[in-house]
Backbone as CSV, one residue per row, in Angstrom:
resi,resn,N_x,N_y,N_z,CA_x,CA_y,CA_z,C_x,C_y,C_z
1,MET,0.836,-1.198,0.000,0.000,0.000,0.000,0.873,1.252,0.000
2,LYS,0.468,2.263,-0.764,1.209,3.511,-0.792,1.091,4.256,0.536
3,THR,2.071,5.141,0.798,2.122,5.850,2.065,2.025,7.358,1.869
4,LEU,1.130,7.976,2.629,1.006,9.429,2.677,1.650,9.923,3.961
5,LEU,2.627,10.812,3.842,3.266,11.432,4.995,2.646,12.807,5.215
6,ALA,2.067,13.029,6.387,1.446,14.312,6.720,2.236,14.970,7.839
7,VAL,2.547,16.259,7.659,3.300,16.994,8.675,2.591,18.313,8.967
8,GLY,2.697,18.759,10.202,2.043,19.999,10.584,2.098,20.188,12.093
9,CYS,1.304,21.121,12.594,1.258,21.411,14.023,0.018,20.767,14.634
10,SER,-0.593,21.404,15.622,-1.759,20.833,16.291,-2.972,20.735,15.373
11,PHE,-2.993,21.515,14.282,-4.079,21.406,13.301,-4.053,20.037,12.611
12,THR,-2.903,19.367,12.683,-2.701,18.089,12.010,-2.681,16.921,12.982
13,ASN,-2.343,17.192,14.234,-2.163,16.167,15.261,-3.385,15.240,15.366
14,LYS,-3.156,13.973,15.136,-4.236,12.985,15.181,-4.857,12.883,16.563
15,ASN,-4.058,13.144,17.600,-4.499,12.969,18.985,-4.730,14.302,19.694
16,TYR,-5.137,15.329,18.938,-5.331,16.650,19.525,-6.360,16.624,20.648
17,VAL,-6.006,17.301,21.761,-6.912,17.496,22.894,-7.012,18.990,23.154
18,SER,-8.215,19.506,23.288,-8.421,20.936,23.475,-8.098,21.358,24.905
19,ASP,-7.158,22.299,25.058,-6.865,22.850,26.371,-8.032,23.683,26.885
20,GLU,-8.709,24.349,25.959,-9.821,25.219,26.338,-11.082,24.439,26.691
21,HIS,-11.214,23.243,26.107,-12.393,22.402,26.358,-11.933,20.972,26.674
22,PRO,-11.323,20.758,27.839,-10.764,19.432,28.152,-11.807,18.321,28.201
23,GLU,-13.068,18.704,28.389,-14.127,17.698,28.455,-14.580,17.245,27.068
24,MET,-14.149,17.944,26.020,-14.620,17.672,24.666,-13.895,16.487,24.040
25,ASP,-14.633,15.659,23.352,-14.053,14.549,22.598,-13.657,15.061,21.215
26,CYS,-12.360,15.183,20.993,-11.851,15.721,19.719,-11.288,14.612,18.835
27,SER,-11.775,13.414,19.000,-11.215,12.271,18.268,-11.795,12.106,16.871
28,TRP,-12.435,13.182,16.361,-12.943,13.081,14.995,-11.780,12.922,14.009
29,PRO,-12.047,12.373,12.833,-10.967,12.161,11.855,-10.284,13.478,11.486
30,LYS,-8.969,13.445,11.454,-8.199,14.627,11.058,-7.912,14.542,9.552
31,TRP,-7.536,15.680,8.981,-7.431,15.752,7.525,-6.500,14.695,6.922
32,PRO,-5.353,14.323,7.542,-4.509,13.301,6.904,-5.217,11.957,6.773
33,GLU,-5.960,11.588,7.812,-6.656,10.308,7.774,-7.793,10.321,6.742
34,ILE,-8.460,11.472,6.614,-9.536,11.585,5.621,-8.962,11.494,4.208
35,VAL,-7.864,12.202,3.972,-7.227,12.167,2.649,-6.709,10.769,2.345
36,GLY,-6.043,10.153,3.326,-5.498,8.820,3.117,-6.570,7.794,2.803
37,LYS,-7.692,7.874,3.514,-8.793,6.937,3.277,-9.362,7.116,1.879
38,LYS,-9.501,8.370,1.448,-10.048,8.648,0.125,-9.129,8.134,-0.977
39,LEU,-7.834,8.284,-0.788,-6.861,7.890,-1.812,-6.452,6.423,-1.697
40,GLY,-6.785,5.778,-0.588,-6.363,4.406,-0.383,-4.909,4.303,0.036
41,TYR,-4.414,5.323,0.756,-3.026,5.358,1.210,-2.949,5.030,2.704
42,GLU,-1.890,4.377,3.111,-1.559,4.281,4.528,-1.055,5.653,4.973
43,VAL,-1.416,6.093,6.170,-1.086,7.441,6.617,-0.064,7.414,7.751
44,VAL,0.986,8.205,7.599,1.923,8.485,8.689,1.713,9.946,9.059
45,ASN,1.141,10.182,10.239,0.788,11.527,10.670,1.785,11.998,11.727
46,LEU,2.635,12.971,11.352,3.652,13.487,12.266,3.262,14.832,12.868
47,GLY,1.981,15.191,12.773,1.530,16.459,13.335,1.771,16.518,14.831
48,THR,2.354,17.645,15.295,2.735,17.794,16.696,2.309,19.158,17.216
49,ASN,1.690,19.183,18.377,1.303,20.463,18.980,2.508,21.387,19.132
50,GLY,2.332,22.644,18.753,3.374,23.646,18.938,4.485,23.603,17.920
51,ALA,4.413,22.704,16.942,5.505,22.590,15.971,5.678,23.885,15.185
52,ALA,6.912,24.318,15.061,7.245,25.459,14.220,7.472,24.975,12.799
53,ASN,7.574,25.908,11.859,7.716,25.513,10.457,9.001,24.759,10.182
54,ASP,10.084,25.101,10.899,11.315,24.353,10.652,11.193,22.932,11.194
55,ASN,10.439,22.761,12.278,10.189,21.417,12.789,9.350,20.609,11.811
56,ILE,8.367,21.263,11.182,7.524,20.604,10.195,8.368,20.120,9.018
57,MET,9.233,21.006,8.534,10.088,20.655,7.400,11.071,19.543,7.766
58,ARG,11.702,19.666,8.931,12.718,18.689,9.339,12.115,17.321,9.638
59,SER,10.910,17.310,10.216,10.286,16.017,10.519,10.007,15.245,9.239
60,ALA,9.585,15.958,8.191,9.371,15.315,6.898,10.692,14.844,6.310
61,GLN,11.699,15.695,6.382,13.017,15.348,5.851,13.584,14.110,6.545
62,ASP,13.510,14.081,7.871,14.064,12.960,8.626,13.316,11.666,8.322
63,TYR,12.002,11.750,8.201,11.227,10.537,7.934,11.544,9.991,6.544
64,MET,11.629,10.867,5.559,11.908,10.423,4.191,13.311,9.847,4.049
65,ALA,14.210,10.250,4.944,15.582,9.735,4.878,15.640,8.253,5.225
66,GLU,14.630,7.755,5.977,14.678,6.375,6.443,13.512,5.500,5.982
67,HIS,12.494,6.136,5.389,11.308,5.376,5.029,10.848,5.708,3.607
68,LYS,10.219,4.736,2.988,9.648,4.958,1.668,8.322,5.705,1.820
69,VAL,8.176,6.773,1.069,6.978,7.597,1.098,6.530,7.832,-0.340
70,ASP,5.221,7.878,-0.572,4.706,8.084,-1.921,4.095,9.463,-2.137
71,MET,3.787,10.167,-1.044,3.218,11.515,-1.148,3.415,12.234,0.184
72,VAL,3.645,13.546,0.110,3.784,14.364,1.308,2.770,15.497,1.256
73,CYS,2.066,15.709,2.371,1.181,16.866,2.513,1.611,17.643,3.754
74,ALA,1.906,18.926,3.574,2.360,19.764,4.677,1.345,20.862,4.943
75,LEU,0.941,20.997,6.201,0.072,22.089,6.619,0.905,23.009,7.490
76,TRP,1.319,24.138,6.899,2.251,25.043,7.558,1.555,25.868,8.637
77,THR,2.363,26.379,9.573,1.810,27.049,10.746,2.269,28.499,10.834
78,GLU,2.055,29.113,12.007,2.402,30.523,12.201,3.878,30.761,11.919
79,PRO,4.217,31.731,11.099,5.623,31.930,10.727,6.501,32.446,11.853
80,PHE,5.911,33.049,12.898,6.752,33.641,13.945,7.143,32.642,15.032
81,ARG,6.688,31.401,14.953,7.074,30.427,15.971,8.569,30.149,15.894
82,LEU,9.186,30.068,17.054,10.612,29.801,17.120,10.841,28.395,17.636
83,ASN,11.748,27.693,17.028,12.083,26.343,17.440,13.551,26.305,17.823
84,ILE,13.831,26.142,19.113,15.206,26.130,19.597,15.632,24.678,19.723
85,HIS,16.516,24.254,18.848,16.899,22.842,18.817,17.976,22.547,19.854
86,ASP,17.817,21.431,20.528,18.881,20.914,21.369,18.821,19.389,21.278
87,THR,19.563,18.712,22.135,19.653,17.260,22.025,18.589,16.537,22.843
88,TYR,17.722,17.294,23.507,16.731,16.649,24.366,15.301,16.915,23.937
89,HIS,14.963,18.204,23.786,13.583,18.551,23.465,13.312,18.438,21.969
90,ASP,12.083,18.028,21.632,11.651,18.034,20.234,11.543,19.478,19.759
91,ASN,10.894,20.300,20.533,10.926,21.754,20.322,10.553,22.432,21.624
92,TRP,11.076,23.619,21.855,10.865,24.324,23.109,9.545,25.067,23.147
93,TYR,8.987,25.372,21.978,7.762,26.180,21.942,6.663,25.545,22.791
94,ALA,6.430,24.242,22.594,5.357,23.568,23.318,5.678,23.467,24.810
95,TYR,6.946,23.194,25.136,7.317,23.077,26.537,7.148,24.417,27.257
96,LEU,7.635,25.485,26.646,7.540,26.796,27.266,6.094,27.253,27.362
97,ARG,5.316,26.935,26.346,3.896,27.284,26.349,3.186,26.575,27.502
98,ARG,3.475,25.286,27.657,2.858,24.511,28.730,3.279,25.042,30.096
99,ASP,4.590,25.316,30.270,5.086,25.800,31.545,4.498,27.162,31.886
100,ALA,4.391,28.032,30.870,3.840,29.360,31.111,2.382,29.262,31.531
101,ARG,1.665,28.317,30.935,0.257,28.141,31.296,0.133,27.714,32.756
102,SER,1.003,26.816,33.182,0.924,26.337,34.558,1.344,27.419,35.545
103,ILE,2.268,28.290,35.128,2.750,29.347,36.010,1.739,30.478,36.126
104,THR,1.167,30.873,34.994,0.263,32.013,34.994,-1.162,31.635,35.367
105,GLY,-1.490,30.348,35.194,-2.836,29.914,35.485,-3.834,30.286,34.416
106,SER,-3.360,30.810,33.307,-4.255,31.227,32.236,-4.728,30.005,31.459
107,LYS,-6.025,29.895,31.213,-6.574,28.778,30.465,-6.647,29.075,28.974
108,ARG,-6.570,30.346,28.615,-6.613,30.699,27.199,-5.218,31.075,26.723
109,TYR,-4.662,30.217,25.907,-3.338,30.395,25.323,-2.231,30.279,26.359
110,GLY,-2.390,30.933,27.501,-1.491,30.695,28.616,-0.151,31.376,28.542
111,VAL,0.327,31.769,27.366,1.688,32.274,27.276,1.712,33.758,27.603
112,LYS,1.975,34.083,28.853,2.204,35.469,29.251,3.697,35.744,29.244
113,THR,4.446,34.785,29.757,5.904,34.886,29.802,6.481,33.502,29.573
114,PHE,7.544,33.414,28.792,8.262,32.156,28.661,9.198,32.024,29.864
115,HIS,9.158,30.887,30.553,9.951,30.686,31.756,10.868,29.474,31.618
116,LEU,12.047,29.576,32.236,12.861,28.394,32.448,12.360,27.654,33.676
117,ASN,11.904,28.426,34.668,11.272,27.859,35.853,10.390,28.937,36.465
118,ALA,9.820,28.673,37.619,8.829,29.580,38.196,9.381,30.957,38.536
119,THR,10.673,31.060,38.742,11.245,32.343,39.152,12.214,32.938,38.142
120,ASN,12.415,32.269,37.022,13.428,32.717,36.067,12.820,32.895,34.674
121,PRO,12.225,34.065,34.397,11.605,34.283,33.087,12.642,34.426,31.994
122,LEU,12.338,33.854,30.846,13.199,34.024,29.676,12.915,35.363,29.007
123,VAL,11.691,35.540,28.543,11.320,36.777,27.873,9.794,36.854,27.824
124,ALA,9.250,38.054,27.970,7.806,38.227,27.862,7.371,37.917,26.430
125,HIS,6.300,37.136,26.282,5.852,36.691,24.966,5.493,37.878,24.068
126,ILE,4.756,38.835,24.604,4.346,39.979,23.803,5.556,40.804,23.387
127,GLU,6.506,40.962,24.308,7.718,41.711,23.977,8.516,40.991,22.894
128,LEU,8.571,39.667,22.990,9.273,38.894,21.967,8.630,39.107,20.614
129,ALA,7.300,39.056,20.561,6.587,39.245,19.296,6.851,40.637,18.737
130,LYS,6.849,41.654,19.594,7.107,43.017,19.140,8.509,43.145,18.560
131,ARG,9.468,42.506,19.226,10.848,42.582,18.741,10.998,41.875,17.392
132,LEU,10.338,40.725,17.266,10.430,39.974,16.016,9.823,40.739,14.848
133,CYS,8.783,41.514,15.129,8.047,42.177,14.063,8.459,43.638,13.889
134,ARG,9.518,44.045,14.576,9.991,45.414,14.452,10.799,45.583,13.163
135,THR,10.741,46.751,12.586,11.451,47.120,11.343,11.261,46.036,10.293
136,ASP,12.369,45.473,9.795,12.249,44.502,8.701,12.302,43.062,9.200
137,ASP,12.275,42.865,10.536,12.394,41.509,11.059,11.245,40.622,10.628
138,HIS,10.041,41.206,10.528,8.893,40.391,10.144,9.024,39.916,8.700
139,THR,9.734,40.689,7.872,9.987,40.251,6.501,10.863,39.006,6.503
140,ARG,11.828,38.990,7.393,12.723,37.841,7.491,11.963,36.606,7.975
141,ILE,11.017,36.815,8.892,10.219,35.703,9.389,9.391,35.098,8.265
142,ALA,8.750,35.961,7.485,7.952,35.484,6.357,8.829,34.763,5.345
143,SER,10.006,35.316,5.075,10.918,34.697,4.124,11.380,33.337,4.615
144,GLU,11.534,33.196,5.930,11.946,31.912,6.495,10.898,30.846,6.214
145,GLU,9.621,31.215,6.331,8.554,30.258,6.035,8.610,29.820,4.578
146,LEU,8.798,30.776,3.671,8.862,30.436,2.256,10.078,29.550,1.964
147,ARG,11.155,29.807,2.683,12.357,28.993,2.505,12.087,27.540,2.898
148,HIS,11.331,27.334,3.971,11.011,25.974,4.407,10.147,25.260,3.365
149,ILE,9.180,25.959,2.800,8.330,25.356,1.767,9.182,24.937,0.572
150,HIS,10.050,25.843,0.144,10.921,25.557,-0.995,11.862,24.399,-0.683
151,THR,12.396,24.358,0.533,13.310,23.280,0.920,12.622,21.927,0.886
152,LEU,11.396,21.878,1.410,10.662,20.614,1.386,10.369,20.179,-0.050
153,ASP,10.101,21.134,-0.928,9.912,20.810,-2.346,11.153,20.133,-2.922
154,ILE,12.308,20.702,-2.617,13.566,20.165,-3.142,13.831,18.765,-2.590
155,ILE,13.609,18.585,-1.294,13.839,17.286,-0.662,12.910,16.230,-1.264
156,ALA,11.635,16.577,-1.393,10.668,15.623,-1.959,11.025,15.290,-3.402
157,LYS,11.458,16.288,-4.150,11.837,16.063,-5.543,13.022,15.115,-5.634
158,SER,13.949,15.213,-4.690,15.116,14.322,-4.700,14.709,12.868,-4.466
159,HIS,13.559,12.669,-3.815,13.033,11.324,-3.589,11.975,10.947,-4.629
160,ASN,11.761,11.850,-5.578,10.742,11.642,-6.623,9.352,11.450,-6.013
161,ILE,9.040,12.329,-5.042,7.774,12.259,-4.305,6.992,13.552,-4.523
162,PRO,5.713,13.492,-4.872,4.908,14.709,-4.962,4.632,15.269,-3.570
163,VAL,4.657,16.596,-3.445,4.405,17.242,-2.168,3.385,18.355,-2.370
164,TYR,2.478,18.492,-1.414,1.406,19.488,-1.512,1.365,20.323,-0.235
165,HIS,1.138,21.625,-0.435,1.232,22.570,0.670,-0.078,23.321,0.888
166,MET,-0.313,23.653,2.160,-1.411,24.547,2.503,-1.033,25.239,3.815
167,HIS,-1.638,26.390,4.084,-1.364,27.092,5.333,-2.545,26.929,6.269
168,GLY,-2.271,26.485,7.508,-3.346,26.218,8.442,-3.505,27.267,9.524
169,CYS,-2.573,27.310,10.461,-2.690,28.176,11.634,-2.677,29.646,11.222
170,THR,-3.558,30.431,11.818,-3.775,31.823,11.433,-2.489,32.636,11.427
171,LEU,-2.356,33.486,10.435,-1.176,34.330,10.295,-1.345,35.645,11.052
172,TRP,-0.232,36.269,11.358,-0.261,37.604,11.964,-0.305,38.638,10.847
173,LYS,-1.475,38.863,10.318,-1.605,39.708,9.135,-1.112,41.134,9.381
174,ASN,-1.376,41.653,10.585,-1.048,43.050,10.818,0.452,43.319,10.777
175,HIS,1.266,42.274,10.813,2.705,42.452,10.709,3.268,41.843,9.421
176,VAL,2.812,40.629,9.101,3.493,39.865,8.068,2.976,40.139,6.666
177,TYR,1.655,40.231,6.494,1.119,40.283,5.140,1.574,41.526,4.385
178,GLN,1.919,42.597,5.123,2.254,43.861,4.476,3.421,43.704,3.507
179,THR,4.302,42.804,3.815,5.427,42.572,2.902,5.404,41.160,2.337
180,ALA,5.123,40.190,3.226,5.051,38.779,2.806,6.206,38.388,1.893
181,SER,7.342,38.989,2.155,8.562,38.647,1.415,8.410,38.819,-0.091
182,LEU,7.739,39.884,-0.488,7.548,40.120,-1.918,8.872,40.244,-2.653
183,ASP,9.912,40.648,-1.926,11.229,40.773,-2.540,12.058,39.495,-2.390
184,SER,11.488,38.506,-1.749,12.219,37.267,-1.537,12.257,36.452,-2.827
185,PRO,13.397,35.853,-3.152,13.458,34.993,-4.340,12.536,33.795,-4.205
186,TYR,12.259,33.381,-2.964,11.394,32.225,-2.746,9.944,32.538,-3.084
187,PHE,9.551,33.794,-2.890,8.187,34.176,-3.244,7.971,33.996,-4.744
188,SER,8.904,34.474,-5.543,8.758,34.372,-6.995,8.844,32.930,-7.473
189,ILE,9.632,32.111,-6.767,9.724,30.685,-7.118,8.400,29.988,-6.841
190,LEU,7.868,30.185,-5.646,6.613,29.536,-5.258,5.436,30.067,-6.055
191,ASP,5.544,31.288,-6.514,4.467,31.910,-7.274,4.179,31.166,-8.574
192,LYS,5.161,30.415,-9.072,5.008,29.680,-10.333,4.509,28.253,-10.125
193,GLN,4.375,27.832,-8.878,4.045,26.435,-8.592,2.536,26.212,-8.508
194,THR,2.147,24.984,-8.787,0.728,24.612,-8.747,0.410,23.676,-7.592
195,ASN,1.400,23.357,-6.764,1.199,22.387,-5.685,0.930,23.053,-4.333
196,ILE,0.505,24.316,-4.341,0.228,25.057,-3.117,-1.204,25.576,-3.173
197,TRP,-2.032,25.185,-2.211,-3.416,25.662,-2.190,-3.484,27.030,-1.529
198,GLY,-4.212,27.944,-2.189,-4.456,29.261,-1.607,-3.302,30.243,-1.698
199,TRP,-2.266,29.889,-2.426,-1.108,30.779,-2.539,-1.536,32.139,-3.089
200,PRO,-1.000,33.256,-2.530,0.052,33.349,-1.514,-0.452,33.452,-0.073
201,PHE,-1.505,32.756,0.261,-2.013,32.581,1.623,-2.749,33.798,2.182
202,TYR,-2.355,34.983,1.799,-2.923,36.205,2.376,-4.001,36.775,1.458
203,GLU,-5.173,37.022,2.008,-6.257,37.582,1.204,-5.853,38.916,0.595
204,GLU,-5.047,39.677,1.354,-4.614,40.993,0.880,-3.741,40.901,-0.363
205,LEU,-3.183,39.719,-0.613,-2.333,39.508,-1.786,-3.021,38.633,-2.827
206,GLY,-4.303,38.389,-2.621,-5.044,37.573,-3.577,-5.053,36.097,-3.254
207,GLY,-4.541,35.726,-2.070,-4.526,34.327,-1.675,-5.745,33.960,-0.854
208,GLU,-5.737,32.735,-0.316,-6.877,32.250,0.463,-6.403,31.492,1.697
209,GLU,-7.220,31.568,2.741,-7.026,30.734,3.920,-8.148,29.699,3.930
210,PRO,-7.825,28.435,4.134,-8.860,27.400,4.023,-9.916,27.453,5.121
211,LEU,-9.576,28.027,6.286,-10.505,28.035,7.415,-10.853,29.455,7.836
212,GLY,-11.293,30.254,6.912,-11.631,31.632,7.233,-12.922,31.769,8.022
213,ASN,-13.801,30.781,7.953,-15.111,30.838,8.608,-15.016,30.313,10.033
214,ARG,-15.524,31.086,11.014,-15.482,30.657,12.410,-16.276,29.375,12.647
215,ASP,-17.242,29.093,11.781,-18.040,27.876,11.929,-17.199,26.615,11.729
216,HIS,-16.001,26.792,11.174,-15.132,25.659,10.920,-14.140,25.428,12.057
217,ARG,-14.289,26.217,13.138,-13.405,26.111,14.293,-14.138,25.445,15.453
218,ILE,-13.383,24.980,16.434,-13.993,24.317,17.580,-14.888,25.275,18.357
219,SER,-14.392,26.498,18.616,-15.187,27.484,19.352,-14.546,28.849,19.193
220,GLU,-15.114,29.843,19.842,-14.551,31.190,19.805,-13.213,31.268,20.522
221,ILE,-12.997,30.374,21.488,-11.750,30.430,22.252,-10.765,29.330,21.858
222,ASP,-11.195,28.401,21.029,-10.292,27.382,20.494,-10.426,27.393,18.973
223,SER,-9.412,27.954,18.324,-9.475,28.161,16.876,-9.046,26.945,16.068
224,HIS,-8.795,25.828,16.718,-8.424,24.627,15.977,-9.608,24.129,15.148
225,PRO,-9.325,23.413,14.073,-10.412,22.946,13.204,-11.360,21.995,13.930
226,SER,-12.639,22.209,13.734,-13.644,21.271,14.202,-13.672,20.088,13.246
227,ALA,-14.598,19.168,13.472,-14.746,18.044,12.539,-15.028,18.564,11.137
228,LYS,-15.871,19.586,11.050,-16.177,20.197,9.757,-14.942,20.855,9.161
229,GLY,-14.158,21.514,10.022,-12.934,22.156,9.554,-11.926,21.158,9.030
230,GLN,-11.784,20.032,9.706,-10.868,18.995,9.240,-11.303,18.447,7.888
231,GLN,-12.606,18.297,7.698,-13.116,17.826,6.410,-12.805,18.829,5.309
232,ILE,-12.925,20.113,5.636,-12.633,21.158,4.651,-11.159,21.122,4.260
233,LEU,-10.272,20.981,5.244,-8.843,20.880,4.942,-8.576,19.680,4.034
234,ALA,-9.198,18.554,4.350,-9.018,17.349,3.527,-9.512,17.583,2.110
235,ASP,-10.667,18.227,1.979,-11.230,18.485,0.645,-10.304,19.375,-0.174
236,LYS,-9.677,20.350,0.473,-8.756,21.247,-0.237,-7.535,20.488,-0.733
237,TYR,-7.000,19.598,0.114,-5.857,18.792,-0.320,-6.238,17.882,-1.478
238,LEU,-7.383,17.248,-1.377,-7.826,16.352,-2.452,-8.032,17.120,-3.751
239,GLU,-8.569,18.313,-3.647,-8.742,19.185,-4.821,-7.398,19.515,-5.444
240,LEU,-6.421,19.855,-4.595,-5.083,20.208,-5.064,-4.397,19.011,-5.713
241,ILE,-4.501,17.857,-5.074,-3.883,16.650,-5.606,-4.484,16.281,-6.958
242,GLU,-5.809,16.326,-7.052,-6.470,15.978,-8.310,-6.061,16.924,-9.448
243,GLN,-5.994,18.217,-9.155,-5.609,19.196,-10.174,-4.216,18.914,-10.707
244,ASN,-3.284,18.597,-9.807,-1.909,18.374,-10.227,-1.731,17.030,-10.921
245,GLU,-2.435,16.008,-10.482,-2.317,14.697,-11.134,-2.957,14.709,-12.500
246,THR,-4.039,15.505,-12.659,-4.708,15.607,-13.951,-3.815,16.312,-14.955
247,ASN,-3.101,17.324,-14.462,-2.222,18.098,-15.355,-0.880,17.402,-15.565
């Protein structure tokens, strides 16, 4: 049986549990499983809560280095997420987010301050975001996301594997869309491709977001895809795959 490799953040995670609604059963089929069932593919779902875009790209790269894959679908996340690699943690974003939630007691998002421990703050989350988006830094963040998409394309091509892209987690439009790396060489490269749904992702640039409707989210306080939202994501991937295979 052919294998579909799916990578992404919590929007992709097969075992997602809502922090905002812990009593809710979120075990509805996620988009990779829906796509795999429709295509008759075995599914390897590497979606991980809090994954940054470089983690998404690297997880696909590492898996393809050791396993046979017939198709890759990537659901990219917020471009400003930072992934600090070391030899122990998969990524620090999720750990720091969890620790901050336990320290602050906040049930919604929870990240007031990133902490190493209860008394040693790393940096205020809002201040970090402001610093990242100051002057031209937000352009670099957007360009980094495009670089990851392009890199995954190259890696998949080296394995002779088709790869399909979509953007899931909401973007910071008020900072990023204004430039969206229009001067980046990666923007012009991706602009010619047909394997990306909704490109260039930002409505202000003529792109589309697959989950623009709040009815496709779990609730007002949990923006993750509902069962309906997961079906919509799957339908978009299937539409993209069919268009490219037909052509």
